Each structure stands twice: as structure tokens, then as C-alpha cells.
Short mmCIF file of N, CA and C in Angstrom, two decimals:
data_model
loop_
_atom_site.label_atom_id
_atom_site.label_comp_id
_atom_site.label_asym_id
_atom_site.label_seq_id
_atom_site.Cartn_x
_atom_site.Cartn_y
_atom_site.Cartn_z
N LEU A 1 89.75 126.54 99.15
CA LEU A 1 89.54 126.04 97.80
C LEU A 1 90.40 126.85 96.85
N LEU A 2 91.26 126.16 96.11
CA LEU A 2 92.13 126.82 95.14
C LEU A 2 91.54 126.69 93.74
N ARG A 3 91.75 127.72 92.96
CA ARG A 3 91.30 127.71 91.56
C ARG A 3 92.53 127.89 90.67
N ALA A 4 92.37 127.61 89.38
CA ALA A 4 93.47 127.75 88.42
C ALA A 4 94.08 129.15 88.54
N GLY A 5 95.39 129.19 88.67
CA GLY A 5 96.11 130.45 88.77
C GLY A 5 96.33 130.95 90.18
N ASP A 6 95.67 130.35 91.19
CA ASP A 6 95.87 130.78 92.57
C ASP A 6 97.27 130.40 93.05
N ALA A 7 97.82 131.22 93.93
CA ALA A 7 99.11 130.93 94.55
C ALA A 7 98.91 129.85 95.60
N VAL A 8 99.90 128.97 95.76
CA VAL A 8 99.84 127.90 96.74
C VAL A 8 100.83 128.23 97.85
N ALA A 9 100.32 128.32 99.07
CA ALA A 9 101.18 128.64 100.21
C ALA A 9 102.00 127.42 100.59
N PRO A 10 103.32 127.58 100.76
CA PRO A 10 104.13 126.43 101.18
C PRO A 10 103.81 126.01 102.60
N ASP A 11 104.08 124.74 102.87
CA ASP A 11 103.95 124.13 104.20
C ASP A 11 102.52 124.06 104.72
N ARG A 12 101.53 124.16 103.82
CA ARG A 12 100.13 123.97 104.21
C ARG A 12 99.61 122.72 103.51
N TRP A 13 98.96 121.86 104.27
CA TRP A 13 98.42 120.63 103.69
C TRP A 13 97.30 120.95 102.72
N MET A 14 97.30 120.23 101.59
CA MET A 14 96.24 120.36 100.59
C MET A 14 95.63 118.98 100.37
N ASP A 15 94.32 118.93 100.34
CA ASP A 15 93.59 117.70 100.04
C ASP A 15 92.96 117.87 98.67
N VAL A 16 93.33 116.99 97.73
CA VAL A 16 92.82 117.06 96.37
C VAL A 16 91.40 116.50 96.37
N GLN A 17 90.45 117.36 95.99
CA GLN A 17 89.05 116.96 96.00
C GLN A 17 88.46 116.83 94.60
N THR A 18 89.23 117.26 93.60
CA THR A 18 88.78 117.10 92.22
C THR A 18 89.41 115.84 91.65
N GLU A 19 88.97 115.42 90.47
CA GLU A 19 89.50 114.20 89.86
C GLU A 19 91.01 114.28 89.68
N ARG A 20 91.51 115.45 89.29
CA ARG A 20 92.94 115.65 89.07
C ARG A 20 93.27 117.12 89.31
N ALA A 21 94.39 117.37 89.96
CA ALA A 21 94.84 118.73 90.22
C ALA A 21 96.34 118.80 89.99
N CYS A 22 96.80 119.90 89.35
CA CYS A 22 98.21 120.06 89.05
C CYS A 22 98.73 121.38 89.61
N ILE A 23 99.99 121.35 90.04
CA ILE A 23 100.68 122.54 90.52
C ILE A 23 101.97 122.64 89.71
N ALA A 24 102.23 123.81 89.16
CA ALA A 24 103.44 124.02 88.36
C ALA A 24 104.25 125.16 88.94
N THR A 25 105.56 124.95 89.02
CA THR A 25 106.51 125.99 89.40
C THR A 25 107.64 125.92 88.38
N PRO A 26 108.59 126.86 88.40
CA PRO A 26 109.71 126.74 87.47
C PRO A 26 110.53 125.46 87.66
N ALA A 27 110.51 124.88 88.87
CA ALA A 27 111.34 123.71 89.16
C ALA A 27 110.60 122.39 89.07
N LYS A 28 109.26 122.41 89.03
CA LYS A 28 108.54 121.14 89.09
C LYS A 28 107.11 121.26 88.58
N MET A 29 106.57 120.09 88.23
CA MET A 29 105.16 119.95 87.90
C MET A 29 104.68 118.75 88.70
N VAL A 30 103.62 118.94 89.48
CA VAL A 30 103.07 117.88 90.30
C VAL A 30 101.59 117.78 89.99
N CYS A 31 101.16 116.59 89.61
CA CYS A 31 99.74 116.34 89.37
C CYS A 31 99.29 115.24 90.32
N SER A 32 98.15 115.44 90.96
CA SER A 32 97.65 114.50 91.96
C SER A 32 96.23 114.10 91.63
N ARG A 33 95.86 112.95 92.15
CA ARG A 33 94.50 112.43 91.98
C ARG A 33 93.65 112.75 93.19
N GLN A 34 92.36 112.64 92.99
CA GLN A 34 91.41 112.86 94.07
C GLN A 34 91.76 111.96 95.25
N GLY A 35 91.69 112.52 96.45
CA GLY A 35 91.99 111.77 97.66
C GLY A 35 93.44 111.89 98.12
N THR A 36 94.26 112.61 97.36
CA THR A 36 95.67 112.78 97.73
C THR A 36 95.81 113.93 98.72
N ARG A 37 96.68 113.73 99.69
CA ARG A 37 96.99 114.79 100.66
C ARG A 37 98.48 115.09 100.51
N LEU A 38 98.80 116.37 100.24
CA LEU A 38 100.20 116.76 100.04
C LEU A 38 100.42 118.19 100.46
N ARG A 39 101.69 118.55 100.57
CA ARG A 39 102.05 119.94 100.83
C ARG A 39 103.38 120.24 100.18
N LEU A 40 103.49 121.47 99.71
CA LEU A 40 104.75 121.95 99.13
C LEU A 40 105.64 122.46 100.24
N HIS A 41 106.93 122.18 100.12
CA HIS A 41 107.91 122.73 101.05
C HIS A 41 108.52 123.97 100.43
N GLN A 42 109.15 124.80 101.23
CA GLN A 42 109.93 125.91 100.70
C GLN A 42 111.01 125.31 99.81
N GLY A 43 111.29 125.90 98.71
CA GLY A 43 112.32 125.37 97.81
C GLY A 43 111.72 124.39 96.82
N ASP A 44 112.39 123.27 96.64
CA ASP A 44 112.03 122.35 95.56
C ASP A 44 111.50 121.01 96.05
N GLY A 45 110.79 121.00 97.15
CA GLY A 45 110.30 119.74 97.66
C GLY A 45 108.82 119.75 97.98
N LEU A 46 108.31 118.54 98.18
CA LEU A 46 106.94 118.39 98.64
C LEU A 46 106.86 117.13 99.47
N GLU A 47 105.73 116.97 100.11
CA GLU A 47 105.49 115.81 100.96
C GLU A 47 104.14 115.23 100.57
N VAL A 48 104.09 113.90 100.43
CA VAL A 48 102.84 113.21 100.12
C VAL A 48 102.50 112.34 101.32
N GLU A 49 101.38 112.63 101.96
CA GLU A 49 100.95 111.83 103.12
C GLU A 49 100.23 110.58 102.67
N HIS A 50 99.32 110.71 101.68
CA HIS A 50 98.66 109.55 101.08
C HIS A 50 98.10 109.95 99.72
N GLY A 51 97.85 108.94 98.90
CA GLY A 51 97.34 109.17 97.56
C GLY A 51 98.41 108.99 96.52
N ARG A 52 98.17 109.57 95.33
CA ARG A 52 99.10 109.42 94.20
C ARG A 52 99.47 110.79 93.65
N ALA A 53 100.76 110.97 93.41
CA ALA A 53 101.25 112.19 92.78
C ALA A 53 102.23 111.81 91.68
N GLU A 54 102.12 112.50 90.54
CA GLU A 54 103.06 112.34 89.45
C GLU A 54 103.93 113.58 89.44
N VAL A 55 105.24 113.40 89.46
CA VAL A 55 106.18 114.49 89.67
C VAL A 55 107.17 114.53 88.51
N ALA A 56 107.37 115.72 87.96
CA ALA A 56 108.38 115.92 86.91
C ALA A 56 109.24 117.11 87.31
N ALA A 57 110.55 116.90 87.28
CA ALA A 57 111.49 117.97 87.62
C ALA A 57 111.74 118.82 86.39
N GLY A 58 111.90 120.10 86.61
CA GLY A 58 112.25 121.02 85.54
C GLY A 58 113.25 122.01 86.08
N GLY A 59 113.93 122.72 85.25
CA GLY A 59 114.91 123.68 85.73
C GLY A 59 116.16 122.96 86.20
N ALA A 60 117.01 123.68 86.91
CA ALA A 60 118.32 123.15 87.27
C ALA A 60 118.34 122.47 88.64
N GLY A 61 117.37 122.77 89.50
CA GLY A 61 117.48 122.32 90.88
C GLY A 61 117.01 120.93 91.18
N GLY A 62 116.13 120.36 90.38
CA GLY A 62 115.58 119.07 90.70
C GLY A 62 114.47 119.19 91.72
N ILE A 63 114.05 118.06 92.25
CA ILE A 63 112.94 118.02 93.18
C ILE A 63 113.09 116.82 94.11
N PHE A 64 112.52 116.93 95.32
CA PHE A 64 112.44 115.78 96.21
C PHE A 64 111.02 115.66 96.73
N VAL A 65 110.65 114.42 97.08
CA VAL A 65 109.34 114.14 97.65
C VAL A 65 109.56 113.32 98.92
N ASP A 66 109.07 113.83 100.03
CA ASP A 66 109.12 113.09 101.28
C ASP A 66 107.85 112.28 101.42
N THR A 67 108.00 111.04 101.89
CA THR A 67 106.86 110.14 102.11
C THR A 67 106.98 109.58 103.52
N PRO A 68 105.97 108.87 104.01
CA PRO A 68 106.09 108.26 105.34
C PRO A 68 107.21 107.23 105.42
N GLN A 69 107.72 106.73 104.27
CA GLN A 69 108.73 105.68 104.27
C GLN A 69 110.11 106.13 103.80
N GLY A 70 110.26 107.37 103.36
CA GLY A 70 111.56 107.81 102.88
C GLY A 70 111.42 108.91 101.86
N ARG A 71 112.52 109.24 101.21
CA ARG A 71 112.57 110.36 100.26
C ARG A 71 112.87 109.85 98.85
N ILE A 72 112.27 110.51 97.87
CA ILE A 72 112.52 110.25 96.45
C ILE A 72 113.01 111.57 95.87
N ARG A 73 114.04 111.50 95.01
CA ARG A 73 114.52 112.75 94.42
C ARG A 73 115.01 112.50 93.00
N THR A 74 114.96 113.58 92.22
CA THR A 74 115.46 113.51 90.85
C THR A 74 115.88 114.90 90.40
N GLY A 75 116.85 114.93 89.51
CA GLY A 75 117.30 116.19 88.94
C GLY A 75 116.55 116.53 87.68
N HIS A 76 116.37 115.55 86.80
CA HIS A 76 115.70 115.80 85.53
C HIS A 76 114.71 114.70 85.20
N GLY A 77 114.44 113.79 86.09
CA GLY A 77 113.55 112.67 85.81
C GLY A 77 112.11 112.97 86.18
N SER A 78 111.30 111.95 86.07
CA SER A 78 109.91 112.05 86.52
C SER A 78 109.49 110.69 87.06
N PHE A 79 108.54 110.72 87.97
CA PHE A 79 108.09 109.50 88.62
C PHE A 79 106.70 109.69 89.19
N ALA A 80 106.07 108.57 89.49
CA ALA A 80 104.81 108.58 90.22
C ALA A 80 105.09 107.98 91.59
N VAL A 81 104.44 108.52 92.60
CA VAL A 81 104.57 107.97 93.95
C VAL A 81 103.16 107.72 94.47
N GLU A 82 102.97 106.54 95.03
CA GLU A 82 101.68 106.17 95.62
C GLU A 82 101.90 105.82 97.08
N VAL A 83 101.10 106.43 97.95
CA VAL A 83 101.17 106.14 99.37
C VAL A 83 99.79 105.61 99.76
N ALA A 84 99.74 104.33 100.13
CA ALA A 84 98.47 103.71 100.52
C ALA A 84 97.95 104.37 101.79
N THR A 85 96.67 104.69 101.79
CA THR A 85 96.07 105.43 102.89
C THR A 85 96.18 104.70 104.22
N LYS A 86 95.81 103.43 104.26
CA LYS A 86 95.79 102.71 105.54
C LYS A 86 97.14 102.11 105.90
N THR A 87 97.81 101.48 104.94
CA THR A 87 99.03 100.76 105.26
C THR A 87 100.28 101.62 105.17
N ARG A 88 100.20 102.77 104.50
CA ARG A 88 101.33 103.68 104.30
C ARG A 88 102.43 103.05 103.44
N VAL A 89 102.10 101.97 102.71
CA VAL A 89 103.05 101.38 101.77
C VAL A 89 103.30 102.40 100.67
N VAL A 90 104.58 102.63 100.35
CA VAL A 90 104.96 103.61 99.34
C VAL A 90 105.53 102.87 98.13
N THR A 91 104.96 103.18 96.96
CA THR A 91 105.44 102.61 95.71
C THR A 91 105.90 103.75 94.81
N VAL A 92 107.09 103.61 94.23
CA VAL A 92 107.64 104.59 93.30
C VAL A 92 107.68 103.94 91.93
N ILE A 93 107.16 104.63 90.92
CA ILE A 93 107.20 104.14 89.55
C ILE A 93 108.00 105.14 88.74
N THR A 94 109.13 104.72 88.20
CA THR A 94 110.01 105.60 87.45
C THR A 94 109.47 105.77 86.04
N LEU A 95 109.20 107.00 85.66
CA LEU A 95 108.73 107.30 84.31
C LEU A 95 109.89 107.72 83.43
N VAL A 96 110.73 108.64 83.91
CA VAL A 96 111.94 109.06 83.20
C VAL A 96 113.08 109.03 84.21
N ALA A 97 114.11 108.23 83.92
CA ALA A 97 115.23 108.07 84.85
C ALA A 97 116.20 109.24 84.69
N PRO A 98 117.07 109.48 85.65
CA PRO A 98 117.26 108.72 86.87
C PRO A 98 116.39 109.26 88.01
N VAL A 99 116.01 108.35 88.89
CA VAL A 99 115.27 108.69 90.10
C VAL A 99 115.99 108.01 91.26
N MET A 100 116.28 108.75 92.32
CA MET A 100 116.95 108.22 93.49
C MET A 100 115.94 108.01 94.61
N VAL A 101 116.04 106.87 95.27
CA VAL A 101 115.18 106.55 96.40
C VAL A 101 116.06 106.43 97.63
N GLU A 102 115.72 107.15 98.68
CA GLU A 102 116.41 107.04 99.96
C GLU A 102 115.51 106.20 100.86
N ASP A 103 115.76 104.91 100.87
CA ASP A 103 114.92 103.93 101.54
C ASP A 103 115.56 103.56 102.87
N PRO A 104 114.82 103.63 103.98
CA PRO A 104 115.42 103.31 105.28
C PRO A 104 115.85 101.85 105.41
N VAL A 105 115.26 100.94 104.62
CA VAL A 105 115.64 99.53 104.69
C VAL A 105 116.76 99.21 103.71
N ALA A 106 116.61 99.62 102.45
CA ALA A 106 117.56 99.24 101.40
C ALA A 106 118.64 100.28 101.16
N GLY A 107 118.55 101.43 101.79
CA GLY A 107 119.53 102.49 101.56
C GLY A 107 119.20 103.28 100.30
N GLU A 108 120.19 103.98 99.79
CA GLU A 108 119.97 104.82 98.61
C GLU A 108 120.10 103.96 97.35
N ARG A 109 119.12 104.11 96.46
CA ARG A 109 119.10 103.35 95.21
C ARG A 109 118.78 104.27 94.05
N GLU A 110 119.42 104.04 92.90
CA GLU A 110 119.06 104.75 91.68
C GLU A 110 118.17 103.82 90.86
N LEU A 111 116.97 104.31 90.53
CA LEU A 111 116.04 103.50 89.75
C LEU A 111 116.21 103.78 88.27
N THR A 112 116.11 102.73 87.49
CA THR A 112 116.20 102.86 86.05
C THR A 112 114.81 103.11 85.46
N GLN A 113 114.80 103.51 84.21
CA GLN A 113 113.55 103.84 83.53
C GLN A 113 112.61 102.64 83.50
N GLY A 114 111.34 102.88 83.80
CA GLY A 114 110.32 101.85 83.69
C GLY A 114 110.28 100.86 84.84
N THR A 115 111.01 101.13 85.93
CA THR A 115 110.99 100.21 87.05
C THR A 115 110.16 100.78 88.20
N SER A 116 109.80 99.91 89.10
CA SER A 116 109.05 100.30 90.29
C SER A 116 109.85 99.93 91.52
N TRP A 117 109.54 100.58 92.61
CA TRP A 117 110.21 100.32 93.88
C TRP A 117 109.18 100.41 94.99
N VAL A 118 109.16 99.43 95.86
CA VAL A 118 108.31 99.47 97.04
C VAL A 118 109.23 99.79 98.20
N MET A 119 108.98 100.92 98.86
CA MET A 119 109.84 101.33 99.97
C MET A 119 109.87 100.20 101.01
N GLY A 120 111.06 99.86 101.43
CA GLY A 120 111.25 98.77 102.38
C GLY A 120 111.57 97.45 101.68
N ALA A 121 111.52 97.42 100.33
CA ALA A 121 111.86 96.21 99.58
C ALA A 121 113.38 96.15 99.41
N LYS A 122 113.86 95.07 98.88
CA LYS A 122 115.30 94.92 98.72
C LYS A 122 115.76 95.02 97.27
N GLU A 123 114.83 95.04 96.31
CA GLU A 123 115.25 95.11 94.91
C GLU A 123 114.21 95.79 94.04
N GLU A 124 114.68 96.27 92.88
CA GLU A 124 113.80 96.87 91.89
C GLU A 124 112.88 95.82 91.32
N ILE A 125 111.73 96.27 90.86
CA ILE A 125 110.80 95.39 90.17
C ILE A 125 110.94 95.70 88.70
N GLU A 126 111.50 94.76 87.94
CA GLU A 126 111.72 94.98 86.52
C GLU A 126 110.40 94.85 85.77
N PRO A 127 110.21 95.68 84.74
CA PRO A 127 108.99 95.56 83.96
C PRO A 127 109.00 94.29 83.11
N VAL A 128 107.82 93.76 82.87
CA VAL A 128 107.68 92.60 82.01
C VAL A 128 107.68 93.10 80.57
N PRO A 129 108.43 92.47 79.65
CA PRO A 129 108.43 92.94 78.27
C PRO A 129 107.03 92.87 77.67
N GLU A 130 106.76 93.82 76.75
CA GLU A 130 105.47 93.84 76.08
C GLU A 130 105.30 92.59 75.25
N ALA A 131 104.05 92.13 75.13
CA ALA A 131 103.75 90.96 74.33
C ALA A 131 104.02 91.25 72.85
N GLU A 132 104.44 90.22 72.13
CA GLU A 132 104.66 90.34 70.69
C GLU A 132 103.33 90.56 70.00
N PRO A 133 103.31 91.23 68.84
CA PRO A 133 102.06 91.49 68.13
C PRO A 133 101.23 90.23 67.88
N ALA A 134 101.88 89.10 67.50
CA ALA A 134 101.13 87.87 67.24
C ALA A 134 100.43 87.39 68.50
N GLU A 135 101.09 87.54 69.65
CA GLU A 135 100.46 87.13 70.91
C GLU A 135 99.27 88.01 71.23
N ARG A 136 99.38 89.31 70.93
CA ARG A 136 98.27 90.22 71.18
C ARG A 136 97.08 89.86 70.30
N ILE A 137 97.35 89.50 69.03
CA ILE A 137 96.27 89.15 68.11
C ILE A 137 95.59 87.88 68.58
N ALA A 138 96.38 86.93 69.10
CA ALA A 138 95.83 85.65 69.53
C ALA A 138 94.99 85.79 70.79
N ALA A 139 95.19 86.84 71.56
CA ALA A 139 94.42 87.03 72.80
C ALA A 139 92.95 87.25 72.45
N LYS A 140 92.08 86.51 73.12
CA LYS A 140 90.65 86.59 72.80
C LYS A 140 89.93 87.67 73.60
N THR A 141 90.45 88.02 74.76
CA THR A 141 89.81 89.05 75.56
C THR A 141 90.72 90.26 75.63
N PRO A 142 90.15 91.47 75.59
CA PRO A 142 91.00 92.65 75.68
C PRO A 142 91.59 92.76 77.09
N PRO A 143 92.78 93.38 77.20
CA PRO A 143 93.38 93.51 78.53
C PRO A 143 92.56 94.47 79.39
N PRO A 144 92.67 94.34 80.70
CA PRO A 144 91.99 95.30 81.59
C PRO A 144 92.53 96.71 81.33
N SER A 145 91.74 97.70 81.66
CA SER A 145 92.17 99.09 81.49
C SER A 145 93.31 99.40 82.46
N ALA A 146 94.02 100.48 82.21
CA ALA A 146 95.10 100.90 83.09
C ALA A 146 94.56 101.16 84.50
N GLU A 147 93.39 101.78 84.56
CA GLU A 147 92.77 102.06 85.87
C GLU A 147 92.46 100.76 86.62
N GLU A 148 91.96 99.75 85.90
CA GLU A 148 91.65 98.47 86.54
C GLU A 148 92.91 97.78 87.05
N LEU A 149 93.98 97.82 86.25
CA LEU A 149 95.24 97.22 86.68
C LEU A 149 95.82 97.94 87.89
N LEU A 150 95.74 99.27 87.88
CA LEU A 150 96.25 100.05 89.00
C LEU A 150 95.46 99.74 90.27
N THR A 151 94.14 99.71 90.15
CA THR A 151 93.29 99.41 91.31
C THR A 151 93.62 98.02 91.86
N ARG A 152 93.80 97.05 90.97
CA ARG A 152 94.14 95.69 91.40
C ARG A 152 95.47 95.67 92.15
N ALA A 153 96.47 96.35 91.60
CA ALA A 153 97.78 96.39 92.25
C ALA A 153 97.69 97.05 93.63
N GLN A 154 96.95 98.15 93.72
CA GLN A 154 96.80 98.84 95.00
C GLN A 154 96.08 97.95 96.01
N ASP A 155 95.05 97.24 95.56
CA ASP A 155 94.32 96.33 96.45
C ASP A 155 95.23 95.23 96.98
N LEU A 156 96.08 94.68 96.12
CA LEU A 156 97.01 93.64 96.55
C LEU A 156 98.00 94.17 97.58
N PHE A 157 98.46 95.43 97.41
CA PHE A 157 99.35 96.02 98.41
C PHE A 157 98.64 96.15 99.75
N VAL A 158 97.41 96.62 99.72
CA VAL A 158 96.65 96.77 100.96
C VAL A 158 96.49 95.41 101.65
N GLU A 159 96.32 94.36 100.84
CA GLU A 159 96.20 93.00 101.38
C GLU A 159 97.55 92.40 101.75
N ARG A 160 98.62 93.16 101.56
CA ARG A 160 100.00 92.75 101.87
C ARG A 160 100.48 91.59 100.99
N ASP A 161 99.90 91.44 99.82
CA ASP A 161 100.37 90.46 98.83
C ASP A 161 101.35 91.18 97.92
N HIS A 162 102.58 91.37 98.40
CA HIS A 162 103.56 92.18 97.69
C HIS A 162 103.99 91.55 96.37
N LYS A 163 104.11 90.21 96.32
CA LYS A 163 104.48 89.56 95.06
C LYS A 163 103.38 89.73 94.03
N GLY A 164 102.14 89.55 94.45
CA GLY A 164 101.01 89.74 93.53
C GLY A 164 100.89 91.18 93.07
N ALA A 165 101.12 92.11 93.99
CA ALA A 165 101.06 93.53 93.64
C ALA A 165 102.18 93.89 92.67
N ALA A 166 103.37 93.36 92.91
CA ALA A 166 104.49 93.63 92.00
C ALA A 166 104.17 93.12 90.60
N ALA A 167 103.59 91.94 90.52
CA ALA A 167 103.22 91.39 89.21
C ALA A 167 102.16 92.26 88.55
N ALA A 168 101.21 92.76 89.33
CA ALA A 168 100.16 93.62 88.77
C ALA A 168 100.75 94.94 88.28
N TYR A 169 101.70 95.51 89.01
CA TYR A 169 102.35 96.74 88.55
C TYR A 169 103.17 96.47 87.28
N ARG A 170 103.87 95.32 87.23
CA ARG A 170 104.63 94.99 86.02
C ARG A 170 103.70 94.87 84.82
N LYS A 171 102.56 94.24 85.03
CA LYS A 171 101.60 94.10 83.93
C LYS A 171 101.07 95.47 83.50
N LEU A 172 100.79 96.34 84.46
CA LEU A 172 100.32 97.70 84.14
C LEU A 172 101.35 98.44 83.30
N ILE A 173 102.61 98.42 83.72
CA ILE A 173 103.67 99.13 83.01
C ILE A 173 103.89 98.53 81.63
N ALA A 174 103.86 97.20 81.53
CA ALA A 174 104.08 96.56 80.24
C ALA A 174 102.92 96.79 79.28
N THR A 175 101.69 96.79 79.81
CA THR A 175 100.51 96.95 78.95
C THR A 175 100.27 98.39 78.55
N TYR A 176 100.55 99.31 79.48
CA TYR A 176 100.30 100.74 79.24
C TYR A 176 101.56 101.55 79.57
N PRO A 177 102.64 101.40 78.79
CA PRO A 177 103.90 102.07 79.15
C PRO A 177 103.84 103.59 79.10
N ASN A 178 102.90 104.17 78.38
CA ASN A 178 102.81 105.64 78.27
C ASN A 178 101.73 106.23 79.14
N SER A 179 101.07 105.42 79.94
CA SER A 179 99.99 105.91 80.80
C SER A 179 100.55 106.62 82.03
N THR A 180 99.91 107.70 82.44
CA THR A 180 100.35 108.38 83.66
C THR A 180 99.93 107.58 84.87
#
């Protein structure tokens, strides 16, 4: 059990058991949600076996994240990576570009700001533009929360409905562009 300020040993698996846990080094900041399994590598990398991690590079070296489906890296960007527990589907959400994805199916790709990538897919998922203010006023029901949209998207991935999941992620990003 680690507490705030404890040193984290590299190459040892950590299971996040609290609602949110963050690790900071001079080169990176990694925050994970409950149920995430990850480990730090020597140097500027980490590995996510399953769960969600939000990663921001700092300093000059950048950072990489290994997943069951490939590697994600950035020099000065930030991104979220989600690895589904059962299916091992990996989704990358670019928060601050540039983010590079080394995908075994699609090869190396540079992701632009606000886009998502499903490892093994052939193209970026562009965000849907935010609704105009008049359209928002005309809406009679409030939009689902960011957590509800994320859960829906993850459920669709588990069900292998990739088009539906992509649409759910686009809606999440468009509705809550500043949400972690």
C-alpha cells in the first residue's frame, strides 16, 4: 500500500484501489482510476495492463506507454489511454497534441488534438463539433454526465460495437471537451 509521498519502485505492478491515484516524476504525471493495473519502467515509460490512465509529459524526455496492443508516446503532449479488462481493446484519447501511436495494424500515426484512436483501427476518430448555443437551449433534456458517456462508450467496446463506441466517444469529447 502506497501513501502520498512514497517512492514507487520501477517494474513492479501496481493495482489502483482508490478512486484516483497519481504518480509524478520530473518527466511525467500519470493519474489512474480505480481498477487500473500499471507499472513504471526505468526511465520515462510505463505499462498499462488494464484500466484508464491519463498521462502528461513534462521535461525534455517525453514519455511512452506500452499497452497490450502497442505503444503510445509523446514529447510534450498528454493523452488518456483505456485498456478494456476483458477484450484488451485499447483506446487513446488525445488531450494535447502531438501524440504518436505505434499500432501493429495501422503502423505509426500522429494524432491531432481532440481525436481518439482505437488500436487496430485504420483511421482517427474525429470529434463531433459542439452544438450551437441555440441548439443547446432548445434541448429539453440535459446531456448525460461525462461519466455516463464514458461508461456507455466502454460498454459498446466490450460488446464489439466499434462504430457505436466511436460515436459515444465523439459525443463525450464534444460535450465535455475539458473533462479528464
